[in-house]
Protein backbone atom coordinates (compact mmCIF):
# COMPACT_ATOMS: atom_id res chain seq x y z
CA GLU A 1 -21.64 3.48 190.35
CA GLU A 2 -20.36 4.92 186.97
CA GLY A 3 -20.91 2.99 184.02
CA PHE A 4 -21.60 -1.02 183.86
CA GLU A 5 -19.08 -2.85 185.48
CA ASP A 6 -19.01 -6.70 186.63
CA LYS A 7 -17.02 -7.35 189.65
CA ARG A 8 -18.07 -10.72 190.28
CA ARG A 9 -17.99 -14.22 188.64
CA VAL A 10 -20.94 -14.56 186.68
CA SER A 11 -22.45 -17.84 184.79
CA LYS A 12 -23.91 -16.46 181.53
CA PRO A 13 -27.54 -18.00 180.57
CA SER A 14 -27.54 -20.47 177.80
CA PHE A 15 -29.97 -18.64 175.61
CA PRO A 16 -29.45 -19.44 171.81
CA GLU A 17 -27.79 -16.82 169.73
CA ALA A 18 -30.87 -16.14 167.88
CA THR A 19 -32.93 -15.54 170.93
CA LEU A 20 -30.39 -13.07 172.20
CA THR A 21 -30.66 -10.74 169.33
CA SER A 22 -34.71 -10.77 169.43
CA GLY A 23 -36.75 -8.58 171.55
CA ALA A 24 -36.99 -9.31 175.20
CA LEU A 25 -39.39 -9.01 177.88
CA PHE A 26 -37.98 -7.49 181.08
CA ALA A 27 -40.37 -8.09 183.96
CA PHE A 28 -39.25 -6.38 187.22
CA THR A 29 -39.05 -9.31 189.61
CA LEU A 30 -39.08 -13.00 188.52
CA ILE A 31 -39.04 -15.74 185.89
CA LEU A 32 -36.48 -18.24 184.62
CA GLU A 33 -35.06 -21.56 185.91
CA LEU A 34 -31.45 -20.27 185.64
CA SER A 35 -30.43 -18.82 189.13
CA GLN A 36 -27.58 -16.47 189.25
CA GLU A 37 -25.92 -13.71 191.09
CA GLN A 38 -25.12 -10.82 188.83
CA GLY A 39 -22.78 -8.06 189.60
CA VAL A 40 -24.34 -5.00 188.43
CA ASN A 41 -22.95 -1.51 189.48
CA ASN A 42 -20.69 -3.48 192.07
CA LYS A 43 -24.04 -4.63 193.76
CA GLY A 44 -25.42 -8.40 193.87
CA MET A 45 -28.45 -8.87 191.67
CA THR A 46 -30.23 -12.11 191.33
CA GLY A 47 -32.21 -13.24 188.50
CA GLN A 48 -34.35 -16.32 187.58
CA GLY A 49 -36.08 -17.44 184.42
CA LYS A 50 -37.58 -20.03 182.15
CA GLN A 51 -36.27 -20.57 178.54
CA CYS A 52 -38.66 -19.08 175.96
CA GLY A 53 -38.50 -17.34 172.93
CA LYS A 54 -38.56 -13.54 172.98
CA LYS A 55 -37.02 -12.08 176.21
CA GLY A 56 -38.84 -10.32 179.08
CA TRP A 57 -38.35 -9.04 182.67
CA VAL A 58 -40.64 -8.41 185.73
CA LYS A 59 -40.28 -5.85 188.44
CA GLU A 60 -41.72 -5.14 191.94
CA GLY A 61 -41.19 -3.68 195.32
CA VAL A 62 -40.56 -5.73 198.36
CA SER A 63 -42.08 -9.19 197.61
CA GLY A 64 -39.73 -10.44 194.76
CA GLU A 65 -40.75 -14.08 193.60
CA THR A 66 -43.85 -14.18 195.92
CA ASP A 67 -45.65 -11.67 193.53
CA PHE A 68 -45.44 -13.16 190.03
CA GLY A 69 -46.40 -16.86 190.47
CA PRO A 70 -49.24 -17.04 187.69
CA GLN A 71 -46.81 -15.27 185.43
CA ILE A 72 -43.86 -17.22 186.21
CA GLU A 73 -45.80 -20.54 185.52
CA ASN A 74 -48.11 -19.57 182.76
CA LEU A 75 -46.83 -16.94 180.38
CA ASN A 76 -46.58 -18.45 176.90
CA LYS A 77 -42.92 -20.10 176.99
CA LYS A 78 -43.12 -20.32 173.28
CA LEU A 79 -43.34 -16.62 172.60
CA PHE A 80 -41.22 -15.12 175.55
CA THR A 81 -38.23 -15.74 177.67
CA VAL A 82 -39.51 -14.01 180.84
CA VAL A 83 -36.75 -12.74 183.18
CA ALA A 84 -37.42 -11.79 186.57
CA TRP A 85 -35.30 -9.57 188.82
CA ASP A 86 -34.96 -8.64 192.40
CA PRO A 87 -33.48 -5.05 192.69
CA ARG A 88 -30.59 -4.22 195.08
CA GLY A 89 -31.96 -4.56 198.74
CA TYR A 90 -35.01 -6.74 197.62
CA GLY A 91 -35.44 -10.53 197.57
CA HIS A 92 -32.08 -12.35 197.21
CA SER A 93 -30.41 -9.24 196.07
CA ARG A 94 -29.04 -8.77 199.64
CA PRO A 95 -26.65 -7.43 200.63
CA PRO A 96 -26.57 -4.49 200.59
CA ASP A 97 -29.69 -3.60 202.55
CA ARG A 98 -32.44 -1.43 200.67
CA ASP A 99 -32.06 2.36 200.95
CA PHE A 100 -33.99 5.27 199.52
CA PRO A 101 -31.79 8.15 198.39
CA VAL A 102 -33.75 10.73 196.27
CA GLU A 103 -32.85 8.94 192.84
CA PHE A 104 -33.52 5.49 194.07
CA PHE A 105 -35.98 4.61 191.04
CA GLU A 106 -33.42 6.05 188.46
CA ARG A 107 -30.78 3.85 190.25
CA ASP A 108 -32.95 0.79 189.85
CA ALA A 109 -33.75 1.58 186.22
CA LYS A 110 -30.14 1.86 185.44
CA ASP A 111 -29.51 -1.37 187.25
CA ALA A 112 -32.11 -3.23 185.06
CA VAL A 113 -30.71 -1.92 181.89
CA ASP A 114 -27.29 -2.82 182.73
CA LEU A 115 -28.28 -6.18 183.70
CA MET A 116 -30.05 -6.42 180.44
CA LYS A 117 -26.64 -5.70 178.88
CA MET A 118 -24.94 -7.98 180.61
CA LEU A 119 -27.22 -10.67 179.66
CA LYS A 120 -26.70 -9.58 175.89
CA PHE A 121 -30.20 -8.72 175.35
CA LYS A 122 -30.55 -6.29 172.60
CA LYS A 123 -34.07 -4.85 173.37
CA VAL A 124 -36.50 -5.71 175.90
CA SER A 125 -40.13 -4.94 176.95
CA LEU A 126 -41.16 -4.12 180.48
CA LEU A 127 -43.42 -5.58 182.91
CA GLY A 128 -43.91 -3.27 185.95
CA TRP A 129 -46.00 -3.33 188.99
CA SER A 130 -46.35 -1.02 191.68
CA ASP A 131 -42.85 0.77 192.35
CA GLY A 132 -41.84 -1.41 189.42
CA GLY A 133 -43.98 0.36 187.27
CA ILE A 134 -42.39 3.56 188.16
CA THR A 135 -39.05 2.14 187.58
CA ALA A 136 -40.03 0.69 184.07
CA LEU A 137 -41.62 4.04 183.03
CA ILE A 138 -38.23 5.74 184.02
CA ALA A 139 -36.13 3.14 182.19
CA ALA A 140 -38.22 3.69 178.96
CA ALA A 141 -37.61 7.24 179.21
CA ARG A 142 -33.80 7.09 179.94
CA TYR A 143 -32.97 4.44 177.76
CA PRO A 144 -35.58 4.51 174.60
CA SER A 145 -33.29 2.47 172.29
CA CYS A 146 -33.21 -0.48 174.75
CA ILE A 147 -36.99 -0.70 175.32
CA ASN A 148 -39.75 -2.17 172.83
CA LYS A 149 -43.06 -1.90 174.90
CA MET A 150 -44.30 -1.72 178.58
CA VAL A 151 -47.17 -3.21 180.58
CA ILE A 152 -47.57 -1.07 183.76
CA TRP A 153 -50.16 -1.75 186.39
CA GLY A 154 -50.67 -0.46 190.00
CA ALA A 155 -48.27 2.41 189.63
CA ASN A 156 -48.41 6.15 189.91
CA ALA A 157 -47.21 9.24 188.11
CA TYR A 158 -47.79 11.44 191.34
CA VAL A 159 -49.10 10.93 194.86
CA THR A 160 -52.65 11.84 195.66
CA ASP A 161 -54.08 12.48 199.12
CA GLN A 162 -55.68 9.14 199.14
CA ASP A 163 -52.26 7.68 198.33
CA GLU A 164 -50.64 9.32 201.14
CA GLU A 165 -53.29 7.88 203.51
CA ILE A 166 -52.62 4.38 202.25
CA TYR A 167 -48.75 4.66 202.65
CA GLN A 168 -49.29 6.08 206.24
CA GLY A 169 -51.43 3.15 206.89
CA ILE A 170 -49.09 0.48 205.65
CA ARG A 171 -45.99 1.67 207.49
CA ASP A 172 -46.67 -0.70 210.62
CA VAL A 173 -46.18 -3.98 209.28
CA SER A 174 -47.62 -5.48 212.34
CA LYS A 175 -51.15 -4.25 211.12
CA TRP A 176 -50.74 -6.24 207.89
CA SER A 177 -52.73 -9.45 207.40
CA GLU A 178 -51.11 -12.51 208.34
CA ARG A 179 -51.25 -13.87 204.59
CA THR A 180 -49.59 -10.95 203.33
CA ARG A 181 -47.11 -10.38 206.10
CA LYS A 182 -45.67 -13.92 206.76
CA PRO A 183 -44.13 -14.68 203.29
CA LEU A 184 -42.24 -11.24 203.69
CA GLU A 185 -41.19 -11.91 207.05
CA ALA A 186 -40.01 -15.20 206.31
CA LEU A 187 -37.77 -13.84 203.41
CA TYR A 188 -36.78 -10.94 204.84
CA GLY A 189 -36.59 -11.61 208.73
CA PHE A 190 -39.00 -9.39 210.86
CA ASP A 191 -36.58 -6.73 211.84
CA TYR A 192 -35.31 -5.84 208.58
CA PHE A 193 -38.91 -5.91 207.14
CA ALA A 194 -40.33 -3.66 209.87
CA ARG A 195 -37.44 -1.30 209.83
CA THR A 196 -37.48 -0.88 206.01
CA CYS A 197 -41.19 -0.23 205.93
CA GLU A 198 -41.03 2.33 208.83
CA LYS A 199 -38.68 4.82 206.58
CA TRP A 200 -39.99 7.88 205.69
CA CYS A 201 -39.09 10.90 203.79
CA PRO A 202 -41.07 14.38 203.90
CA ALA A 203 -42.15 15.41 200.50
CA LEU A 204 -44.10 18.40 198.73
CA ILE A 205 -46.16 16.95 195.86
CA ALA A 206 -47.75 19.01 193.19
CA HIS A 207 -50.23 17.55 191.06
CA GLY A 208 -53.20 18.01 188.59
CA PRO A 209 -56.65 16.38 188.70
CA GLU A 210 -56.11 13.73 185.97
CA PRO A 211 -56.18 9.78 186.86
CA PRO A 212 -52.68 8.75 186.34
CA CYS A 213 -53.78 5.87 184.00
CA ARG A 214 -55.82 8.21 181.63
CA LEU A 215 -52.80 10.80 181.54
CA HIS A 216 -50.50 8.13 180.67
CA THR A 217 -52.41 6.85 177.62
CA GLN A 218 -53.42 10.14 176.37
CA THR A 219 -49.95 11.29 176.21
CA ARG A 220 -48.24 8.07 175.04
CA ASP A 221 -48.49 6.96 171.29
CA GLY A 222 -49.56 3.32 170.76
CA SER A 223 -50.82 2.91 174.22
CA ARG A 224 -53.79 1.25 175.44
CA LEU A 225 -55.83 1.32 178.65
CA HIS A 226 -57.57 -1.75 179.84
CA LEU A 227 -59.75 -1.25 182.86
CA MET A 228 -60.62 -4.11 184.96
CA PRO A 229 -63.46 -3.19 187.17
CA GLU A 230 -63.05 -5.58 189.92
CA GLY A 231 -59.29 -5.24 189.70
CA LYS A 232 -57.27 -3.86 192.50
CA HIS A 233 -53.55 -3.44 193.28
CA ASN A 234 -52.85 -7.01 192.84
CA LEU A 235 -55.00 -7.47 189.82
CA HIS A 236 -52.24 -9.68 188.22
CA LEU A 237 -52.61 -12.44 190.68
CA ARG A 238 -56.66 -12.11 191.21
CA PHE A 239 -57.21 -12.26 187.52
CA ALA A 240 -54.06 -13.83 186.36
CA ASP A 241 -55.52 -15.51 183.15
CA GLU A 242 -57.18 -12.49 182.00
CA PHE A 243 -53.91 -10.48 182.74
CA ASN A 244 -51.57 -12.97 181.09
CA LYS A 245 -53.70 -12.99 177.86
CA LEU A 246 -53.62 -9.19 177.88
CA VAL A 247 -49.69 -9.14 178.09
CA GLU A 248 -49.20 -11.82 175.49
CA ASP A 249 -51.40 -10.17 172.98
CA PHE A 250 -50.00 -6.56 173.70
CA LEU A 251 -46.48 -7.72 173.39
CA GLN A 252 -46.49 -9.87 170.36
């Protein structure tokens, strides 16, 4: 796992050299019509995307390409090259199956940056949703010279009592709505999907009273906080046009 090492045959993307040296948009889960397997840290990684100007990536948790349709299709291709990536154990980046060692967020962040380097991107911006937002925050903290800007939503810096109730409530995937469950079962198979969501690790969490989003913006220079009163966890899907416009304006 040490360093960056490609053990597999990789087809390089045909981006113009000028594009490769410009800022990139690294969204943690999917966007480009190049489909390829990447050997990062001896693990297979799958990336897709569509040719654009600047570069970018998208990151998420279990759902892979099912979660970023409006961004894949509608972000301005004249401004950005949006690259979406399935972390190890998610989407098409299997095998290996997903596991959860103590440092799994740090591992995902390193995998993402190593993949960025293999694709010859000098600097990227990050789009991170849910667990992908946590990974993006870690990547920006650990590899600041590689990161330009971030867009984070649906992520958390700590776990509240309400969060724990939600996590407990979604462990049994049979209780999920069919609309949410069926695409994931089709991608992963029922057994793998159910088994992965059942995994649990006891933890002691200590935190203060500040809302996470306000805490982030108060402690980060150049940060913005945009509140969407009707927005919930999947606000980038429910309010895709507003979200995409915010992303494009902020990252330019």
